[in-house]
Amino acid sequence: MKGLFITFEGTEGSGKSTQIALLEERLLAAGHVVQMLREPGGTPIGEEIRHTLKHSEFNRGMKPETELLLMNAARAQLVREVIRPALDAGEVVLCDRFYDSTLAYQGYGRGLDLKWVQTIVDFAVGDIRPDITLLLTVPVSISEARRLARQPLLISVPATKSPRTPKLGFIRDRMEEADRAFFERVEEGYQAIAGADKKRIKPIDGTQSVDKVTEEIWAQVSRLL
Ligand code: TMP
């Protein structure tokens, strides 16, 4: 594979979306071909699954095991339809979340057996692994305040992604309905995952100014280009 695969991780409200957009701009300006993706989603099938996971009016009874499988069904599609071909073509792939989210949310957060979670993830991704993962960290209290401030959320998505996703509207998000203890476990999970793979995962203090975070990210990414 000739391309570069960069993933962003962090809890809700950690500033990922802002930073990923700024990094895309900078990479495009430097002449790279960039794929900007999000998980769950990033393909028409994946966006349908995202809708089921987050916004469907029928998703209230979803079990953690179902959540795990749906996250990875979307991922399996994204890897084969977009990520692998893009990397083979030498492009830079930016992904807002990837399998570390599954370990943190379904493993640590929902309490599913980490070995099972890893097995399902391995099946979904095959041989695709991020070259670098930027983990934006913010205290749970800040993340919670930002999360609550944007519920319900006003979203705008490209019309082509999924016929079922509203173009503009107020929507509830099942994932954001979890309690504080869940998000504390997710954050602890991220710390544990980052501690176990310091070579790939680069924690960045998300409470710093946007500019400072942008520069730290660029320092990490530019040495890989
Ligand atoms: P977001 O795109 O706004 O970050 O929403 C995605 C939600 O899905 C977020 O709450 C994190 C969650 N998630 C998981 O629980 N497991 C996963 O594997 C992924 C990719 C996301």
CSV table of C-alpha atoms and ligand atoms in Angstrom, one decimal:
chain,number,residue,atom,x,y,z
A,1,MET,CA,0.0,0.0,0.0
A,2,LYS,CA,1.4,3.3,-1.1
A,3,GLY,CA,-0.9,5.8,0.6
A,4,LEU,CA,-1.1,7.2,4.2
A,5,PHE,CA,-4.0,6.2,6.6
A,6,ILE,CA,-4.6,8.7,9.4
A,7,THR,CA,-7.4,8.2,11.9
A,8,PHE,CA,-8.8,10.6,14.5
A,9,GLU,CA,-10.2,9.5,17.8
A,10,GLY,CA,-11.7,11.0,20.9
A,11,THR,CA,-14.9,11.3,22.9
A,12,GLU,CA,-17.8,13.6,21.8
A,13,GLY,CA,-16.9,17.2,21.8
A,14,SER,CA,-13.1,16.6,21.6
A,15,GLY,CA,-12.8,18.9,18.5
A,16,LYS,CA,-12.1,16.1,16.0
A,17,SER,CA,-14.4,17.4,13.2
A,18,THR,CA,-12.8,20.9,13.3
A,19,GLN,CA,-9.3,19.4,13.2
A,20,ILE,CA,-9.9,16.8,10.5
A,21,ALA,CA,-11.3,19.6,8.2
A,22,LEU,CA,-8.3,21.8,8.9
A,23,LEU,CA,-5.9,18.9,8.2
A,24,GLU,CA,-7.7,18.1,4.9
A,25,GLU,CA,-7.4,21.7,3.8
A,26,ARG,CA,-3.6,21.7,4.5
A,27,LEU,CA,-3.1,18.4,2.8
A,28,LEU,CA,-5.0,19.5,-0.3
A,29,ALA,CA,-3.0,22.8,-0.4
A,30,ALA,CA,0.2,20.7,-0.3
A,31,GLY,CA,-1.1,18.8,-3.4
A,32,HIS,CA,-2.2,15.5,-1.9
A,33,VAL,CA,-5.2,13.6,-3.0
A,34,VAL,CA,-7.3,13.2,0.1
A,35,GLN,CA,-10.2,11.0,1.1
A,36,MET,CA,-12.1,12.4,4.1
A,37,LEU,CA,-14.3,9.7,5.7
A,38,ARG,CA,-16.3,9.1,8.9
A,39,GLU,CA,-17.2,6.0,10.9
A,40,PRO,CA,-19.8,4.6,11.1
A,41,GLY,CA,-20.5,5.6,7.5
A,42,GLY,CA,-18.5,6.8,4.6
A,43,THR,CA,-20.3,4.7,2.0
A,44,PRO,CA,-24.0,4.6,1.0
A,45,ILE,CA,-24.4,1.3,2.9
A,46,GLY,CA,-22.4,2.5,5.8
A,47,GLU,CA,-24.5,5.7,6.1
A,48,GLU,CA,-27.7,3.5,6.2
A,49,ILE,CA,-26.1,1.6,9.0
A,50,ARG,CA,-25.1,4.8,10.8
A,51,HIS,CA,-28.8,5.9,10.6
A,52,THR,CA,-29.8,2.6,12.2
A,53,LEU,CA,-27.2,3.0,15.0
A,54,LYS,CA,-27.8,6.6,15.8
A,55,HIS,CA,-31.0,8.1,14.5
A,56,SER,CA,-33.6,5.5,13.6
A,57,GLU,CA,-36.8,5.7,15.6
A,58,PHE,CA,-36.6,1.9,16.0
A,59,ASN,CA,-33.2,1.7,17.5
A,60,ARG,CA,-34.0,2.2,21.2
A,61,GLY,CA,-33.8,-1.5,22.1
A,62,MET,CA,-30.4,-2.1,20.4
A,63,LYS,CA,-28.2,-4.6,22.2
A,64,PRO,CA,-24.5,-4.0,22.6
A,65,GLU,CA,-23.7,-7.1,20.5
A,66,THR,CA,-25.8,-5.7,17.7
A,67,GLU,CA,-24.1,-2.4,18.0
A,68,LEU,CA,-20.7,-4.1,17.8
A,69,LEU,CA,-21.7,-6.0,14.7
A,70,LEU,CA,-23.3,-3.0,12.9
A,71,MET,CA,-20.3,-0.8,13.6
A,72,ASN,CA,-18.1,-3.4,12.0
A,73,ALA,CA,-20.5,-4.2,9.1
A,74,ALA,CA,-20.2,-0.5,8.1
A,75,ARG,CA,-16.4,-0.7,8.6
A,76,ALA,CA,-16.0,-3.8,6.5
A,77,GLN,CA,-17.8,-2.0,3.6
A,78,LEU,CA,-15.8,1.2,4.0
A,79,VAL,CA,-12.4,-0.7,4.1
A,80,ARG,CA,-13.2,-2.6,0.9
A,81,GLU,CA,-15.1,0.0,-1.0
A,82,VAL,CA,-13.0,3.1,-0.2
A,83,ILE,CA,-10.0,2.8,2.1
A,84,ARG,CA,-8.1,0.0,0.5
A,85,PRO,CA,-8.5,1.3,-3.1
A,86,ALA,CA,-7.5,4.8,-2.0
A,87,LEU,CA,-4.4,3.6,-0.2
A,88,ASP,CA,-3.5,1.4,-3.2
A,89,ALA,CA,-3.8,4.5,-5.3
A,90,GLY,CA,-1.4,6.4,-3.1
A,91,GLU,CA,-3.9,8.8,-1.6
A,92,VAL,CA,-4.1,10.2,2.0
A,93,VAL,CA,-7.1,8.8,3.9
A,94,LEU,CA,-8.4,10.7,6.8
A,95,CYS,CA,-11.0,8.9,8.9
A,96,ASP,CA,-13.1,10.4,11.7
A,97,ARG,CA,-12.9,7.4,14.0
A,98,PHE,CA,-11.9,3.8,13.2
A,99,TYR,CA,-11.5,0.6,15.2
A,100,ASP,CA,-10.1,2.2,18.4
A,101,SER,CA,-13.6,3.7,18.8
A,102,THR,CA,-15.0,0.1,18.9
A,103,LEU,CA,-12.5,-0.9,21.6
A,104,ALA,CA,-13.3,2.2,23.6
A,105,TYR,CA,-17.1,2.3,23.1
A,106,GLN,CA,-18.2,-1.3,22.7
A,107,GLY,CA,-15.4,-2.8,24.7
A,108,TYR,CA,-14.7,-0.5,27.6
A,109,GLY,CA,-18.0,1.6,27.4
A,110,ARG,CA,-20.6,-1.2,26.9
A,111,GLY,CA,-18.4,-3.8,28.7
A,112,LEU,CA,-18.3,-6.4,25.9
A,113,ASP,CA,-15.5,-8.9,26.1
A,114,LEU,CA,-12.4,-7.2,24.6
A,115,LYS,CA,-11.2,-10.4,23.0
A,116,TRP,CA,-14.5,-10.8,21.1
A,117,VAL,CA,-14.4,-7.1,20.1
A,118,GLN,CA,-10.9,-7.5,18.8
A,119,THR,CA,-11.8,-10.7,16.8
A,120,ILE,CA,-14.8,-8.9,15.1
A,121,VAL,CA,-12.6,-5.9,14.3
A,122,ASP,CA,-9.9,-8.0,12.8
A,123,PHE,CA,-12.5,-9.7,10.6
A,124,ALA,CA,-13.9,-6.3,9.5
A,125,VAL,CA,-10.6,-4.6,8.7
A,126,GLY,CA,-8.5,-7.5,7.3
A,127,ASP,CA,-4.9,-6.2,6.9
A,128,ILE,CA,-5.8,-2.4,7.0
A,129,ARG,CA,-4.3,-0.6,10.0
A,130,PRO,CA,-3.9,3.2,10.5
A,131,ASP,CA,-0.4,4.6,10.0
A,132,ILE,CA,-1.1,7.1,12.7
A,133,THR,CA,-4.0,7.8,15.1
A,134,LEU,CA,-4.5,11.3,16.6
A,135,LEU,CA,-6.3,11.0,19.9
A,136,LEU,CA,-7.8,14.3,21.0
A,137,THR,CA,-8.3,14.2,24.8
A,138,VAL,CA,-10.6,16.4,26.8
A,139,PRO,CA,-11.8,15.8,30.4
A,140,VAL,CA,-15.2,14.0,30.6
A,141,SER,CA,-16.8,17.1,32.1
A,142,ILE,CA,-15.9,19.3,29.1
A,143,SER,CA,-16.9,16.5,26.6
A,144,GLU,CA,-20.3,16.2,28.5
A,145,ALA,CA,-20.9,19.9,28.4
A,146,ARG,CA,-20.2,20.1,24.7
A,147,ARG,CA,-22.3,17.0,24.0
A,148,LEU,CA,-25.3,18.3,25.9
A,149,ALA,CA,-25.0,21.7,24.3
A,150,ARG,CA,-25.5,20.2,20.8
A,151,GLN,CA,-28.5,17.9,21.7
A,152,PRO,CA,-30.6,17.9,19.7
A,153,LEU,CA,-28.3,18.5,16.9
A,154,LEU,CA,-28.9,20.4,13.7
A,155,ILE,CA,-27.1,18.5,11.0
A,156,SER,CA,-26.4,19.1,7.3
A,157,VAL,CA,-25.2,16.1,5.3
A,158,PRO,CA,-24.7,15.6,1.6
A,159,ALA,CA,-27.9,14.5,-0.1
A,160,THR,CA,-26.1,11.7,-1.9
A,161,LYS,CA,-24.9,9.8,1.2
A,162,SER,CA,-28.2,8.2,2.1
A,163,PRO,CA,-31.8,8.7,1.1
A,164,ARG,CA,-32.9,8.1,4.7
A,165,THR,CA,-30.6,10.7,6.3
A,166,PRO,CA,-32.4,14.0,6.5
A,167,LYS,CA,-30.7,16.8,4.7
A,168,LEU,CA,-31.4,19.3,7.5
A,169,GLY,CA,-33.3,18.8,10.7
A,170,PHE,CA,-33.3,18.1,14.4
A,171,ILE,CA,-32.3,14.5,15.2
A,172,ARG,CA,-31.8,12.5,18.3
A,173,ASP,CA,-28.6,10.4,18.6
A,174,ARG,CA,-28.9,7.1,20.5
A,175,MET,CA,-25.2,7.0,21.1
A,176,GLU,CA,-25.3,10.3,23.0
A,177,GLU,CA,-28.0,9.1,25.3
A,178,ALA,CA,-25.7,7.0,27.4
A,179,ASP,CA,-24.9,8.1,30.9
A,180,ARG,CA,-21.8,9.8,32.3
A,181,ALA,CA,-20.4,6.6,33.7
A,182,PHE,CA,-20.4,5.2,30.1
A,183,PHE,CA,-18.4,8.1,28.8
A,184,GLU,CA,-16.0,7.8,31.7
A,185,ARG,CA,-15.3,4.2,30.8
A,186,VAL,CA,-14.9,5.2,27.1
A,187,GLU,CA,-12.3,7.8,28.1
A,188,GLU,CA,-10.5,5.3,30.4
A,189,GLY,CA,-10.6,2.8,27.4
A,190,TYR,CA,-8.9,5.4,25.1
A,191,GLN,CA,-6.2,5.9,27.7
A,192,ALA,CA,-5.6,2.2,28.0
A,193,ILE,CA,-5.5,1.7,24.2
A,194,ALA,CA,-3.2,4.6,23.7
A,195,GLY,CA,-0.9,3.4,26.5
A,196,ALA,CA,-0.6,0.0,24.7
A,197,ASP,CA,0.3,1.4,21.3
A,198,LYS,CA,2.4,4.5,21.8
A,199,LYS,CA,4.0,4.1,18.4
A,200,ARG,CA,0.8,4.6,16.4
A,201,ILE,CA,-1.5,6.5,18.8
A,202,LYS,CA,-0.6,10.1,19.5
A,203,PRO,CA,-2.6,11.7,22.3
A,204,ILE,CA,-3.1,15.5,21.9
A,205,ASP,CA,-4.6,17.8,24.6
A,206,GLY,CA,-7.9,18.9,23.0
A,207,THR,CA,-8.3,21.7,25.6
A,208,GLN,CA,-5.6,23.8,23.9
A,209,SER,CA,-6.4,26.5,21.4
A,210,VAL,CA,-7.5,25.3,17.9
A,211,ASP,CA,-4.3,26.7,16.5
A,212,LYS,CA,-2.1,24.8,19.0
A,213,VAL,CA,-3.9,21.5,18.4
A,214,THR,CA,-3.6,22.1,14.6
A,215,GLU,CA,0.1,22.6,14.9
A,216,GLU,CA,0.6,19.5,17.0
A,217,ILE,CA,-1.3,17.5,14.5
A,218,TRP,CA,0.7,18.8,11.6
A,219,ALA,CA,4.0,18.1,13.4
A,220,GLN,CA,2.9,14.5,13.7
A,221,VAL,CA,1.5,14.1,10.2
A,222,SER,CA,4.1,16.0,8.2
A,223,ARG,CA,6.9,13.7,9.2
A,224,LEU,CA,5.0,10.8,7.6
A,225,LEU,CA,4.4,12.5,4.2
B,1,TMP,P1,-19.9,10.8,15.5
B,1,TMP,O1,-19.7,10.6,14.1
B,1,TMP,O2,-20.7,12.0,15.8
B,1,TMP,O3,-18.6,10.7,16.3
B,1,TMP,O4,-20.8,9.6,16.1
B,1,TMP,C1,-20.4,8.3,16.0
B,1,TMP,C2,-20.8,7.7,17.3
B,1,TMP,O5,-20.6,6.3,17.2
B,1,TMP,C3,-20.0,8.1,18.5
B,1,TMP,O6,-20.9,8.2,19.6
B,1,TMP,C4,-19.0,7.0,18.7
B,1,TMP,C5,-19.7,5.8,18.2
B,1,TMP,N1,-18.9,4.7,17.7
B,1,TMP,C6,-18.8,3.5,18.4
B,1,TMP,O7,-19.5,3.4,19.4
B,1,TMP,N2,-18.1,2.5,17.9
B,1,TMP,C7,-17.4,2.6,16.7
B,1,TMP,O8,-16.7,1.7,16.3
B,1,TMP,C8,-17.5,3.9,16.0
B,1,TMP,C9,-16.7,4.0,14.7
B,1,TMP,C10,-18.2,4.9,16.5
